[in-house]
């Protein structure tokens, strides 16, 4: 047995004595916490926490957190960290006035990333993704989901998912994989899109599921990408292979993506920059989680999702980064939390619930991650000195994460 003690913690944040699977609506404004606390870890799991006057005297390793907060690691439930190249030229095109959809329509965007990924080797892709994983771990991420979707051919989708499998094998944090073969229709299928959908359903899905390469099935259901009817076909096919849906919806318009996700019992519908009362009503009568990606709204200059309205309607909002080369080239979860507070009027407590426990739930990892509870895996981080939880989103753009502990070990 090895023990790690973190002592003199100003505030131990998201410390649960009663375990919750997720946090909804008005409850999101509350984060259970303990001031002047200690955290005791045995091997890779949280074994105890409490007030400093009950703190154990010795441990194999002791960290002092005077003036600092300790939080459960971020659970980033939506990323695309396997890619071959950045798309800085498109960023500049957008500054000059082109929209994300215009760039996509002329063969840029996802198709640009696909051309580059198809030409890259599995090893190159692994090296790039591994570097991004290390980068986000240093910013406090302790569980992550990674999508395919820049392959768009059978071989390249398999190549991407094999990279994710290698990441899973080597990673110090848990990884979930989503198959996103239906991310864009390749140019050669432009006049026969049903053939591409048939390739996704009849060739890609059986191989991906047969090789156990994915946990979820994703579709980019939006204007100019896949229709709700096409999405429905793909999600139903995914279910036949045991892959639950987790989809992209309502980033570019009120396109019915949320409804088709809910109708197919999606774990989550993600983006939701365009959300009306109809979408909120559909979500209210479902188990499907609304996952918001404010880094994407910030970078593309599109509306921020109506997080307040969703929470007022009692929904359990999730926050994730969407780290990808096109719409959000950043996996910085502290910045996502800052954006959620500054741009979507989420309270710091609401944003922390959305980025920890609800994020874990959006990857079905809530039994072991997403909060500080006895028995959970000890993935936590120590902040730099700050007065309160609000100090975290307040210091936007700063390095607020000072030390990371993964599986009970200083990382
Ligand atoms: O979540 N919206 C679709 N997919 C990604 C962006 C893909 C890209 O532009 O490369 C997203 O924003
Ligand atoms: Fe995405």
mmCIF file of C-alpha atoms and ligand atoms in Angstrom:
data_model
loop_
_atom_site.group_PDB
_atom_site.id
_atom_site.type_symbol
_atom_site.label_atom_id
_atom_site.label_comp_id
_atom_site.label_asym_id
_atom_site.label_seq_id
_atom_site.Cartn_x
_atom_site.Cartn_y
_atom_site.Cartn_z
ATOM 1 C CA UNK A 1 0.000 0.000 0.000
ATOM 2 C CA UNK A 2 1.254 3.487 -0.810
ATOM 3 C CA UNK A 3 -0.330 6.636 0.575
ATOM 4 C CA UNK A 4 -0.474 10.241 -0.584
ATOM 5 C CA UNK A 5 -1.701 13.028 1.671
ATOM 6 C CA UNK A 6 -2.658 16.510 0.485
ATOM 7 C CA UNK A 7 -2.883 18.802 3.505
ATOM 8 C CA UNK A 8 -3.854 22.389 4.356
ATOM 9 C CA UNK A 9 -6.256 22.578 1.407
ATOM 10 C CA UNK A 10 -8.024 25.945 1.455
ATOM 11 C CA UNK A 11 -11.089 24.395 -0.212
ATOM 12 C CA UNK A 12 -11.599 20.797 -1.242
ATOM 13 C CA UNK A 13 -14.055 21.219 -4.111
ATOM 14 C CA UNK A 14 -16.707 18.720 -5.268
ATOM 15 C CA UNK A 15 -16.104 16.554 -2.174
ATOM 16 C CA UNK A 16 -19.097 14.251 -1.902
ATOM 17 C CA UNK A 17 -20.323 12.403 1.136
ATOM 18 C CA UNK A 18 -23.446 11.368 -0.786
ATOM 19 C CA UNK A 19 -22.601 10.201 -4.249
ATOM 20 C CA UNK A 20 -24.547 11.663 -7.153
ATOM 21 C CA UNK A 21 -24.554 10.361 -10.729
ATOM 22 C CA UNK A 22 -25.019 13.833 -12.212
ATOM 23 C CA UNK A 23 -26.220 17.317 -11.229
ATOM 24 C CA UNK A 24 -29.265 18.998 -12.784
ATOM 25 C CA UNK A 25 -30.882 22.411 -13.021
ATOM 26 C CA UNK A 26 -30.959 24.440 -9.802
ATOM 27 C CA UNK A 27 -28.746 21.873 -8.023
ATOM 28 C CA UNK A 28 -25.916 22.815 -10.382
ATOM 29 C CA UNK A 29 -25.391 26.046 -8.415
ATOM 30 C CA UNK A 30 -24.224 23.977 -5.462
ATOM 31 C CA UNK A 31 -20.827 22.294 -5.210
ATOM 32 C CA UNK A 32 -20.218 20.276 -2.037
ATOM 33 C CA UNK A 33 -16.940 21.406 -0.472
ATOM 34 C CA UNK A 34 -14.882 21.497 2.669
ATOM 35 C CA UNK A 35 -12.662 24.366 3.836
ATOM 36 C CA UNK A 36 -9.304 23.825 5.575
ATOM 37 C CA UNK A 37 -9.253 20.189 4.583
ATOM 38 C CA UNK A 38 -7.046 17.201 3.921
ATOM 39 C CA UNK A 39 -7.326 14.503 1.247
ATOM 40 C CA UNK A 40 -5.986 10.986 1.889
ATOM 41 C CA UNK A 41 -5.247 8.660 -1.036
ATOM 42 C CA UNK A 42 -4.330 4.966 -0.819
ATOM 43 C CA UNK A 43 -2.813 3.432 -3.935
ATOM 44 C CA UNK A 44 -4.864 4.810 -6.828
ATOM 45 C CA UNK A 45 -8.077 5.633 -4.934
ATOM 46 C CA UNK A 46 -9.449 8.295 -2.621
ATOM 47 C CA UNK A 47 -9.580 6.776 0.871
ATOM 48 C CA UNK A 48 -10.680 9.678 3.086
ATOM 49 C CA UNK A 49 -11.025 13.430 3.404
ATOM 50 C CA UNK A 50 -11.947 15.696 6.255
ATOM 51 C CA UNK A 51 -11.119 18.825 8.267
ATOM 52 C CA UNK A 52 -7.457 19.565 9.018
ATOM 53 C CA UNK A 53 -7.898 18.924 12.741
ATOM 54 C CA UNK A 54 -8.483 15.261 11.838
ATOM 55 C CA UNK A 55 -5.616 15.064 9.362
ATOM 56 C CA UNK A 56 -3.372 11.966 9.568
ATOM 57 C CA UNK A 57 0.187 12.789 10.589
ATOM 58 C CA UNK A 58 2.231 10.767 8.144
ATOM 59 C CA UNK A 59 2.001 9.418 4.623
ATOM 60 C CA UNK A 60 4.437 8.022 2.048
ATOM 61 C CA UNK A 61 4.142 11.304 0.172
ATOM 62 C CA UNK A 62 2.793 14.614 1.454
ATOM 63 C CA UNK A 63 1.779 17.641 -0.624
ATOM 64 C CA UNK A 64 1.044 20.958 1.033
ATOM 65 C CA UNK A 65 -1.828 22.930 -0.539
ATOM 66 C CA UNK A 66 -1.812 26.007 1.694
ATOM 67 C CA UNK A 67 -3.930 28.749 0.076
ATOM 68 C CA UNK A 68 -4.889 26.447 -2.787
ATOM 69 C CA UNK A 69 -7.979 24.559 -3.910
ATOM 70 C CA UNK A 70 -8.139 20.886 -4.823
ATOM 71 C CA UNK A 71 -10.609 19.765 -7.487
ATOM 72 C CA UNK A 72 -11.446 16.496 -9.198
ATOM 73 C CA UNK A 73 -9.806 16.463 -12.640
ATOM 74 C CA UNK A 74 -11.834 17.786 -15.561
ATOM 75 C CA UNK A 75 -13.811 15.184 -17.506
ATOM 76 C CA UNK A 76 -13.612 16.362 -21.131
ATOM 77 C CA UNK A 77 -16.320 14.372 -22.907
ATOM 78 C CA UNK A 78 -15.894 15.736 -26.465
ATOM 79 C CA UNK A 79 -12.597 16.016 -28.355
ATOM 80 C CA UNK A 80 -11.014 15.284 -31.724
ATOM 81 C CA UNK A 81 -7.346 15.158 -30.627
ATOM 82 C CA UNK A 82 -6.248 12.740 -33.365
ATOM 83 C CA UNK A 83 -5.469 14.901 -36.401
ATOM 84 C CA UNK A 84 -2.605 15.328 -38.826
ATOM 85 C CA UNK A 85 -2.269 19.088 -39.226
ATOM 86 C CA UNK A 86 -3.492 22.431 -37.964
ATOM 87 C CA UNK A 87 -5.743 24.657 -40.137
ATOM 88 C CA UNK A 88 -4.298 28.078 -39.466
ATOM 89 C CA UNK A 89 -4.941 29.193 -43.046
ATOM 90 C CA UNK A 90 -8.688 28.709 -42.549
ATOM 91 C CA UNK A 91 -8.518 30.722 -39.335
ATOM 92 C CA UNK A 92 -7.123 33.618 -41.359
ATOM 93 C CA UNK A 93 -9.761 33.070 -44.090
ATOM 94 C CA UNK A 94 -12.423 33.430 -41.419
ATOM 95 C CA UNK A 95 -10.829 36.623 -40.096
ATOM 96 C CA UNK A 96 -11.058 37.916 -43.663
ATOM 97 C CA UNK A 97 -14.788 37.169 -43.703
ATOM 98 C CA UNK A 98 -15.465 33.620 -44.853
ATOM 99 C CA UNK A 99 -17.745 31.513 -42.648
ATOM 100 C CA UNK A 100 -17.033 28.006 -41.354
ATOM 101 C CA UNK A 101 -19.727 26.702 -43.719
ATOM 102 C CA UNK A 102 -18.321 28.553 -46.738
ATOM 103 C CA UNK A 103 -14.864 27.126 -46.072
ATOM 104 C CA UNK A 104 -16.370 23.636 -45.754
ATOM 105 C CA UNK A 105 -18.413 24.056 -48.952
ATOM 106 C CA UNK A 106 -15.256 24.724 -50.988
ATOM 107 C CA UNK A 107 -13.573 21.549 -49.796
ATOM 108 C CA UNK A 108 -11.804 22.972 -46.754
ATOM 109 C CA UNK A 109 -12.740 22.233 -43.178
ATOM 110 C CA UNK A 110 -13.230 18.596 -42.263
ATOM 111 C CA UNK A 111 -12.358 17.452 -45.821
ATOM 112 C CA UNK A 112 -9.070 19.372 -45.595
ATOM 113 C CA UNK A 113 -8.258 17.543 -42.340
ATOM 114 C CA UNK A 114 -9.282 14.229 -43.925
ATOM 115 C CA UNK A 115 -6.887 14.637 -46.880
ATOM 116 C CA UNK A 116 -4.020 15.272 -44.493
ATOM 117 C CA UNK A 117 -4.954 12.463 -42.123
ATOM 118 C CA UNK A 118 -5.269 9.952 -44.951
ATOM 119 C CA UNK A 119 -1.659 10.712 -45.914
ATOM 120 C CA UNK A 120 -0.290 10.443 -42.364
ATOM 121 C CA UNK A 121 1.075 7.273 -40.785
ATOM 122 C CA UNK A 122 -0.412 5.730 -37.687
ATOM 123 C CA UNK A 123 2.805 6.507 -35.796
ATOM 124 C CA UNK A 124 2.753 10.184 -36.787
ATOM 125 C CA UNK A 125 -0.869 10.477 -35.720
ATOM 126 C CA UNK A 126 -0.117 8.773 -32.440
ATOM 127 C CA UNK A 127 2.779 11.123 -31.676
ATOM 128 C CA UNK A 128 0.640 14.201 -32.354
ATOM 129 C CA UNK A 129 -2.303 12.972 -30.297
ATOM 130 C CA UNK A 130 -0.021 11.862 -27.457
ATOM 131 C CA UNK A 131 1.453 15.365 -27.278
ATOM 132 C CA UNK A 132 -2.053 16.887 -27.109
ATOM 133 C CA UNK A 133 -3.019 14.421 -24.393
ATOM 134 C CA UNK A 134 0.005 15.469 -22.295
ATOM 135 C CA UNK A 135 -0.885 19.105 -22.915
ATOM 136 C CA UNK A 136 -4.457 18.769 -21.630
ATOM 137 C CA UNK A 137 -3.424 16.610 -18.671
ATOM 138 C CA UNK A 138 -1.171 19.462 -17.545
ATOM 139 C CA UNK A 139 -4.254 21.738 -17.620
ATOM 140 C CA UNK A 140 -6.161 19.404 -15.318
ATOM 141 C CA UNK A 141 -7.968 16.985 -17.628
ATOM 142 C CA UNK A 142 -8.306 13.562 -16.009
ATOM 143 C CA UNK A 143 -10.693 11.696 -18.349
ATOM 144 C CA UNK A 144 -11.307 12.280 -22.039
ATOM 145 C CA UNK A 145 -13.338 11.200 -25.049
ATOM 146 C CA UNK A 146 -11.722 11.111 -28.496
ATOM 147 C CA UNK A 147 -13.493 10.890 -31.863
ATOM 148 C CA UNK A 148 -12.577 9.563 -35.272
ATOM 149 C CA UNK A 149 -14.049 11.390 -38.273
ATOM 150 C CA UNK A 150 -11.033 12.733 -40.145
ATOM 151 C CA UNK A 151 -10.544 9.418 -41.942
ATOM 152 C CA UNK A 152 -13.733 9.213 -44.017
ATOM 153 C CA UNK A 153 -12.553 5.998 -45.696
ATOM 154 C CA UNK A 154 -12.745 2.553 -44.130
ATOM 155 C CA UNK A 155 -8.956 2.283 -43.821
ATOM 156 C CA UNK A 156 -8.419 5.773 -42.450
ATOM 157 C CA UNK A 157 -11.274 5.588 -39.947
ATOM 158 C CA UNK A 158 -9.786 2.310 -38.686
ATOM 159 C CA UNK A 159 -6.346 3.945 -38.597
ATOM 160 C CA UNK A 160 -7.667 6.793 -36.432
ATOM 161 C CA UNK A 161 -9.441 4.454 -34.057
ATOM 162 C CA UNK A 162 -6.334 2.275 -33.757
ATOM 163 C CA UNK A 163 -4.473 5.405 -32.729
ATOM 164 C CA UNK A 164 -7.138 5.967 -30.063
ATOM 165 C CA UNK A 165 -6.715 2.354 -28.946
ATOM 166 C CA UNK A 166 -2.963 2.932 -28.559
ATOM 167 C CA UNK A 167 -3.690 6.090 -26.581
ATOM 168 C CA UNK A 168 -6.011 4.081 -24.324
ATOM 169 C CA UNK A 169 -3.291 1.493 -23.708
ATOM 170 C CA UNK A 170 -0.631 4.022 -22.787
ATOM 171 C CA UNK A 171 -2.669 6.812 -21.214
ATOM 172 C CA UNK A 172 -2.622 7.567 -17.485
ATOM 173 C CA UNK A 173 -6.244 8.786 -17.788
ATOM 174 C CA UNK A 174 -9.302 6.894 -19.063
ATOM 175 C CA UNK A 175 -10.239 7.429 -22.708
ATOM 176 C CA UNK A 176 -13.538 6.739 -24.487
ATOM 177 C CA UNK A 177 -13.604 6.391 -28.294
ATOM 178 C CA UNK A 178 -16.391 7.570 -30.588
ATOM 179 C CA UNK A 179 -16.757 6.462 -34.192
ATOM 180 C CA UNK A 180 -17.566 9.544 -36.314
ATOM 181 C CA UNK A 181 -17.465 8.113 -39.848
ATOM 182 C CA UNK A 182 -20.415 10.413 -40.638
ATOM 183 C CA UNK A 183 -18.494 13.635 -39.992
ATOM 184 C CA UNK A 184 -18.706 14.956 -43.573
ATOM 185 C CA UNK A 185 -19.596 13.540 -46.985
ATOM 186 C CA UNK A 186 -16.325 13.068 -48.955
ATOM 187 C CA UNK A 187 -16.138 15.035 -52.227
ATOM 188 C CA UNK A 188 -16.270 11.898 -54.390
ATOM 189 C CA UNK A 189 -19.657 11.024 -52.850
ATOM 190 C CA UNK A 190 -21.144 14.481 -53.336
ATOM 191 C CA UNK A 191 -23.680 13.347 -55.947
ATOM 192 C CA UNK A 192 -24.324 9.969 -54.304
ATOM 193 C CA UNK A 193 -24.347 10.602 -50.591
ATOM 194 C CA UNK A 194 -26.494 7.524 -49.930
ATOM 195 C CA UNK A 195 -23.503 5.421 -51.040
ATOM 196 C CA UNK A 196 -21.344 7.034 -48.365
ATOM 197 C CA UNK A 197 -24.009 6.417 -45.719
ATOM 198 C CA UNK A 198 -24.161 2.810 -46.858
ATOM 199 C CA UNK A 199 -20.356 2.586 -46.538
ATOM 200 C CA UNK A 200 -20.590 3.914 -42.976
ATOM 201 C CA UNK A 201 -23.385 1.514 -42.039
ATOM 202 C CA UNK A 202 -22.435 -1.624 -43.938
ATOM 203 C CA UNK A 203 -18.648 -1.541 -43.987
ATOM 204 C CA UNK A 204 -17.239 0.837 -41.404
ATOM 205 C CA UNK A 205 -19.536 0.070 -38.461
ATOM 206 C CA UNK A 206 -19.139 -3.727 -38.650
ATOM 207 C CA UNK A 207 -15.327 -3.439 -38.740
ATOM 208 C CA UNK A 208 -15.137 -0.755 -36.056
ATOM 209 C CA UNK A 209 -17.476 -2.624 -33.736
ATOM 210 C CA UNK A 210 -16.065 -6.034 -34.688
ATOM 211 C CA UNK A 211 -12.580 -4.926 -33.657
ATOM 212 C CA UNK A 212 -13.925 -3.288 -30.484
ATOM 213 C CA UNK A 213 -12.503 0.061 -31.574
ATOM 214 C CA UNK A 214 -15.318 2.350 -30.411
ATOM 215 C CA UNK A 215 -17.487 2.950 -27.378
ATOM 216 C CA UNK A 216 -19.942 5.357 -29.052
ATOM 217 C CA UNK A 217 -21.386 6.278 -32.440
ATOM 218 C CA UNK A 218 -21.328 9.949 -33.457
ATOM 219 C CA UNK A 219 -22.799 11.815 -36.465
ATOM 220 C CA UNK A 220 -22.435 15.477 -37.444
ATOM 221 C CA UNK A 221 -26.157 16.154 -37.847
ATOM 222 C CA UNK A 222 -26.316 19.692 -39.156
ATOM 223 C CA UNK A 223 -26.896 22.050 -42.064
ATOM 224 C CA UNK A 224 -24.641 20.988 -44.963
ATOM 225 C CA UNK A 225 -23.558 17.762 -43.244
ATOM 226 C CA UNK A 226 -25.979 14.926 -42.341
ATOM 227 C CA UNK A 227 -29.777 15.237 -42.168
ATOM 228 C CA UNK A 228 -31.839 13.979 -39.218
ATOM 229 C CA UNK A 229 -33.130 11.140 -41.431
ATOM 230 C CA UNK A 230 -29.584 10.059 -42.358
ATOM 231 C CA UNK A 231 -28.518 10.448 -38.730
ATOM 232 C CA UNK A 232 -31.413 8.253 -37.606
ATOM 233 C CA UNK A 233 -30.314 5.453 -39.962
ATOM 234 C CA UNK A 234 -26.716 5.590 -38.759
ATOM 235 C CA UNK A 235 -27.587 5.767 -35.063
ATOM 236 C CA UNK A 236 -29.933 2.803 -35.348
ATOM 237 C CA UNK A 237 -27.211 0.839 -37.128
ATOM 238 C CA UNK A 238 -24.768 1.813 -34.366
ATOM 239 C CA UNK A 239 -27.159 0.528 -31.700
ATOM 240 C CA UNK A 240 -27.263 -2.849 -33.509
ATOM 241 C CA UNK A 241 -23.529 -3.067 -32.878
ATOM 242 C CA UNK A 242 -23.943 -1.991 -29.272
ATOM 243 C CA UNK A 243 -22.668 1.553 -29.844
ATOM 244 C CA UNK A 244 -24.690 4.194 -28.018
ATOM 245 C CA UNK A 245 -25.106 7.537 -29.779
ATOM 246 C CA UNK A 246 -23.234 10.700 -28.766
ATOM 247 C CA UNK A 247 -23.805 13.227 -31.508
ATOM 248 C CA UNK A 248 -22.974 16.668 -32.918
ATOM 249 C CA UNK A 249 -26.182 18.711 -33.207
ATOM 250 C CA UNK A 250 -27.474 22.262 -33.713
ATOM 251 C CA UNK A 251 -24.102 23.949 -34.246
ATOM 252 C CA UNK A 252 -25.147 25.616 -37.484
ATOM 253 C CA UNK A 253 -28.928 25.842 -37.184
ATOM 254 C CA UNK A 254 -32.188 24.519 -35.759
ATOM 255 C CA UNK A 255 -31.862 21.344 -37.781
ATOM 256 C CA UNK A 256 -33.600 18.654 -35.728
ATOM 257 C CA UNK A 257 -30.353 17.156 -34.460
ATOM 258 C CA UNK A 258 -31.342 17.338 -30.809
ATOM 259 C CA UNK A 259 -34.654 15.599 -31.504
ATOM 260 C CA UNK A 260 -33.074 12.757 -33.474
ATOM 261 C CA UNK A 261 -30.490 12.291 -30.719
ATOM 262 C CA UNK A 262 -33.167 12.167 -28.030
ATOM 263 C CA UNK A 263 -35.308 9.779 -30.116
ATOM 264 C CA UNK A 264 -32.321 7.428 -30.343
ATOM 265 C CA UNK A 265 -31.487 7.608 -26.622
ATOM 266 C CA UNK A 266 -28.213 9.419 -27.216
ATOM 267 C CA UNK A 267 -25.947 9.703 -24.189
ATOM 268 C CA UNK A 268 -25.419 13.317 -25.189
ATOM 269 C CA UNK A 269 -26.173 15.840 -27.917
ATOM 270 C CA UNK A 270 -23.266 18.227 -28.276
ATOM 271 C CA UNK A 271 -22.821 21.874 -29.414
ATOM 272 C CA UNK A 272 -26.425 23.233 -29.261
ATOM 273 C CA UNK A 273 -25.446 26.791 -30.149
ATOM 274 C CA UNK A 274 -28.853 26.926 -31.890
ATOM 275 C CA UNK A 275 -31.397 25.798 -29.309
ATOM 276 C CA UNK A 276 -35.047 26.875 -28.972
ATOM 277 C CA UNK A 277 -37.766 25.924 -26.477
ATOM 278 C CA UNK A 278 -38.572 22.925 -28.680
ATOM 279 C CA UNK A 279 -35.102 21.418 -28.181
ATOM 280 C CA UNK A 280 -35.182 22.185 -24.454
ATOM 281 C CA UNK A 281 -38.588 20.507 -24.180
ATOM 282 C CA UNK A 282 -37.288 17.411 -25.989
ATOM 283 C CA UNK A 283 -34.288 17.224 -23.639
ATOM 284 C CA UNK A 284 -36.467 17.654 -20.541
ATOM 285 C CA UNK A 285 -38.296 14.444 -21.306
ATOM 286 C CA UNK A 286 -35.145 12.399 -21.821
ATOM 287 C CA UNK A 287 -31.936 11.083 -20.284
ATOM 288 C CA UNK A 288 -29.874 12.708 -23.056
ATOM 289 C CA UNK A 289 -27.337 15.251 -21.794
ATOM 290 C CA UNK A 290 -26.849 18.666 -23.428
ATOM 291 C CA UNK A 291 -23.087 19.131 -23.873
ATOM 292 C CA UNK A 292 -21.955 22.685 -24.554
ATOM 293 C CA UNK A 293 -18.665 23.608 -26.232
ATOM 294 C CA UNK A 294 -18.088 27.330 -25.641
ATOM 295 C CA UNK A 295 -14.538 27.171 -27.028
ATOM 296 C CA UNK A 296 -16.057 26.476 -30.437
ATOM 297 C CA UNK A 297 -18.568 29.345 -30.213
ATOM 298 C CA UNK A 298 -15.708 31.634 -29.143
ATOM 299 C CA UNK A 299 -13.362 30.575 -31.934
ATOM 300 C CA UNK A 300 -15.955 30.519 -34.744
ATOM 301 C CA UNK A 301 -17.779 33.647 -33.565
ATOM 302 C CA UNK A 302 -21.138 31.886 -33.473
ATOM 303 C CA UNK A 303 -23.759 32.272 -30.696
ATOM 304 C CA UNK A 304 -23.044 30.708 -27.316
ATOM 305 C CA UNK A 305 -25.493 27.976 -26.342
ATOM 306 C CA UNK A 306 -28.263 29.084 -23.945
ATOM 307 C CA UNK A 307 -26.876 27.398 -20.838
ATOM 308 C CA UNK A 308 -28.976 29.492 -18.425
ATOM 309 C CA UNK A 309 -32.248 28.611 -20.106
ATOM 310 C CA UNK A 310 -31.242 24.947 -20.053
ATOM 311 C CA UNK A 311 -30.433 24.995 -16.342
ATOM 312 C CA UNK A 312 -33.588 26.991 -15.591
ATOM 313 C CA UNK A 313 -35.496 24.206 -17.348
ATOM 314 C CA UNK A 314 -33.885 21.713 -14.952
ATOM 315 C CA UNK A 315 -31.385 20.206 -17.405
ATOM 316 C CA UNK A 316 -27.959 18.779 -16.455
ATOM 317 C CA UNK A 317 -25.586 20.873 -18.574
ATOM 318 C CA UNK A 318 -22.195 19.397 -19.546
ATOM 319 C CA UNK A 319 -19.129 21.397 -20.629
ATOM 320 C CA UNK A 320 -16.405 20.008 -22.908
ATOM 321 C CA UNK A 321 -13.570 21.420 -25.002
ATOM 322 C CA UNK A 322 -14.179 20.098 -28.558
ATOM 323 C CA UNK A 323 -10.372 20.257 -29.063
ATOM 324 C CA UNK A 324 -9.991 19.956 -32.884
ATOM 325 C CA UNK A 325 -8.037 21.679 -35.663
ATOM 326 C CA UNK A 326 -11.023 23.489 -37.238
ATOM 327 C CA UNK A 327 -13.530 24.908 -34.807
ATOM 328 C CA UNK A 328 -11.612 24.860 -31.520
ATOM 329 C CA UNK A 329 -7.845 24.309 -31.577
ATOM 330 C CA UNK A 330 -7.633 24.263 -27.782
ATOM 331 C CA UNK A 331 -8.250 21.685 -25.096
ATOM 332 C CA UNK A 332 -7.872 24.168 -22.264
ATOM 333 C CA UNK A 333 -10.641 23.227 -19.814
ATOM 334 C CA UNK A 334 -9.946 26.107 -17.401
ATOM 335 C CA UNK A 335 -10.570 28.465 -20.342
ATOM 336 C CA UNK A 336 -13.780 26.552 -21.224
ATOM 337 C CA UNK A 337 -14.941 27.124 -17.633
ATOM 338 C CA UNK A 338 -14.046 30.839 -17.905
ATOM 339 C CA UNK A 339 -15.995 31.159 -21.155
ATOM 340 C CA UNK A 340 -18.981 29.375 -19.622
ATOM 341 C CA UNK A 341 -19.036 31.908 -16.797
ATOM 342 C CA UNK A 342 -18.239 35.053 -18.765
ATOM 343 C CA UNK A 343 -20.217 34.299 -21.928
ATOM 344 C CA UNK A 344 -22.996 31.904 -20.915
ATOM 345 C CA UNK A 345 -23.595 33.328 -17.440
ATOM 346 C CA UNK A 346 -22.935 30.064 -15.694
ATOM 347 C CA UNK A 347 -21.967 30.460 -12.047
ATOM 348 C CA UNK A 348 -18.508 29.106 -11.213
ATOM 349 C CA UNK A 349 -20.204 26.276 -9.279
ATOM 350 C CA UNK A 350 -22.436 25.445 -12.256
ATOM 351 C CA UNK A 351 -19.478 25.403 -14.615
ATOM 352 C CA UNK A 352 -17.464 23.157 -12.285
ATOM 353 C CA UNK A 353 -20.342 20.676 -11.979
ATOM 354 C CA UNK A 354 -20.720 20.714 -15.771
ATOM 355 C CA UNK A 355 -17.007 20.098 -16.401
ATOM 356 C CA UNK A 356 -16.453 17.429 -13.750
ATOM 357 C CA UNK A 357 -19.300 15.152 -12.613
ATOM 358 C CA UNK A 358 -21.620 15.813 -15.567
ATOM 359 C CA UNK A 359 -18.695 15.377 -17.959
ATOM 360 C CA UNK A 360 -17.926 12.027 -16.353
ATOM 361 C CA UNK A 361 -21.568 11.034 -16.784
ATOM 362 C CA UNK A 362 -21.375 11.970 -20.485
ATOM 363 C CA UNK A 363 -18.670 9.268 -20.799
ATOM 364 C CA UNK A 364 -20.396 6.831 -18.406
ATOM 365 C CA UNK A 365 -17.432 7.209 -16.036
ATOM 366 C CA UNK A 366 -19.262 8.766 -13.082
ATOM 367 C CA UNK A 367 -18.776 5.713 -10.845
ATOM 368 C CA UNK A 368 -15.007 6.324 -10.730
ATOM 369 C CA UNK A 369 -14.400 9.931 -11.825
ATOM 370 C CA UNK A 370 -15.836 13.425 -11.699
ATOM 371 C CA UNK A 371 -15.901 14.073 -7.949
ATOM 372 C CA UNK A 372 -13.880 13.606 -4.795
ATOM 373 C CA UNK A 373 -15.594 10.684 -3.109
ATOM 374 C CA UNK A 374 -14.227 7.799 -1.066
ATOM 375 C CA UNK A 375 -13.562 4.892 -3.417
ATOM 376 C CA UNK A 376 -13.205 6.922 -6.611
ATOM 377 C CA UNK A 377 -9.967 7.008 -8.607
ATOM 378 C CA UNK A 378 -7.668 9.742 -7.296
ATOM 379 C CA UNK A 379 -7.457 12.013 -10.347
ATOM 380 C CA UNK A 380 -7.299 15.514 -8.875
ATOM 381 C CA UNK A 381 -5.444 18.769 -9.327
ATOM 382 C CA UNK A 382 -4.165 21.486 -7.036
ATOM 383 C CA UNK A 383 -4.694 25.082 -8.144
ATOM 384 C CA UNK A 384 -2.297 27.938 -7.713
ATOM 385 C CA UNK A 385 -3.113 30.073 -4.640
ATOM 386 C CA UNK A 386 -6.594 31.625 -4.902
ATOM 387 C CA UNK A 387 -9.256 32.899 -2.530
ATOM 388 C CA UNK A 388 -12.314 31.035 -3.771
ATOM 389 C CA UNK A 389 -13.712 28.851 -6.530
ATOM 390 C CA UNK A 390 -14.589 31.961 -8.529
ATOM 391 C CA UNK A 391 -10.861 32.702 -8.738
ATOM 392 C CA UNK A 392 -10.551 29.868 -11.210
ATOM 393 C CA UNK A 393 -12.736 31.157 -14.085
ATOM 394 C CA UNK A 394 -11.844 34.731 -13.101
ATOM 395 C CA UNK A 395 -8.172 34.238 -14.000
ATOM 396 C CA UNK A 396 -8.966 33.411 -17.634
ATOM 397 C CA UNK A 397 -6.012 32.469 -19.764
ATOM 398 C CA UNK A 398 -3.683 32.027 -16.769
ATOM 399 C CA UNK A 399 -2.150 28.755 -15.692
ATOM 400 C CA UNK A 400 -4.372 27.992 -12.740
ATOM 401 C CA UNK A 401 -3.390 24.316 -12.394
ATOM 402 C CA UNK A 402 -0.248 23.952 -10.324
ATOM 403 C CA UNK A 403 -0.022 20.192 -9.695
ATOM 404 C CA UNK A 404 -1.745 17.134 -11.090
ATOM 405 C CA UNK A 405 -2.310 13.813 -9.316
ATOM 406 C CA UNK A 406 -3.412 10.859 -11.452
ATOM 407 C CA UNK A 407 -4.249 7.476 -9.972
ATOM 408 C CA UNK A 408 -2.813 8.664 -6.666
ATOM 409 C CA UNK A 409 0.576 9.616 -8.143
ATOM 410 C CA UNK A 410 2.014 13.059 -8.770
ATOM 411 C CA UNK A 411 2.120 13.376 -12.584
HETATM 412 O O1 LIG B 1 -17.206 19.675 -33.171
HETATM 413 N N1 LIG B 1 -18.794 20.202 -35.890
HETATM 414 C C1 LIG B 1 -18.209 19.218 -36.295
HETATM 415 N N2 LIG B 1 -17.049 18.758 -35.921
HETATM 416 C C2 LIG B 1 -16.080 19.497 -35.187
HETATM 417 C C3 LIG B 1 -15.250 20.385 -36.049
HETATM 418 C C4 LIG B 1 -14.629 19.650 -37.112
HETATM 419 C C5 LIG B 1 -13.644 20.458 -37.906
HETATM 420 O O2 LIG B 1 -13.918 21.598 -38.302
HETATM 421 O O3 LIG B 1 -12.578 19.888 -38.122
HETATM 422 C C6 LIG B 1 -16.740 20.293 -34.105
HETATM 423 O O4 LIG B 1 -16.827 21.515 -34.158
HETATM 424 FE FE1 LIG B 2 -16.790 18.145 -32.174
#
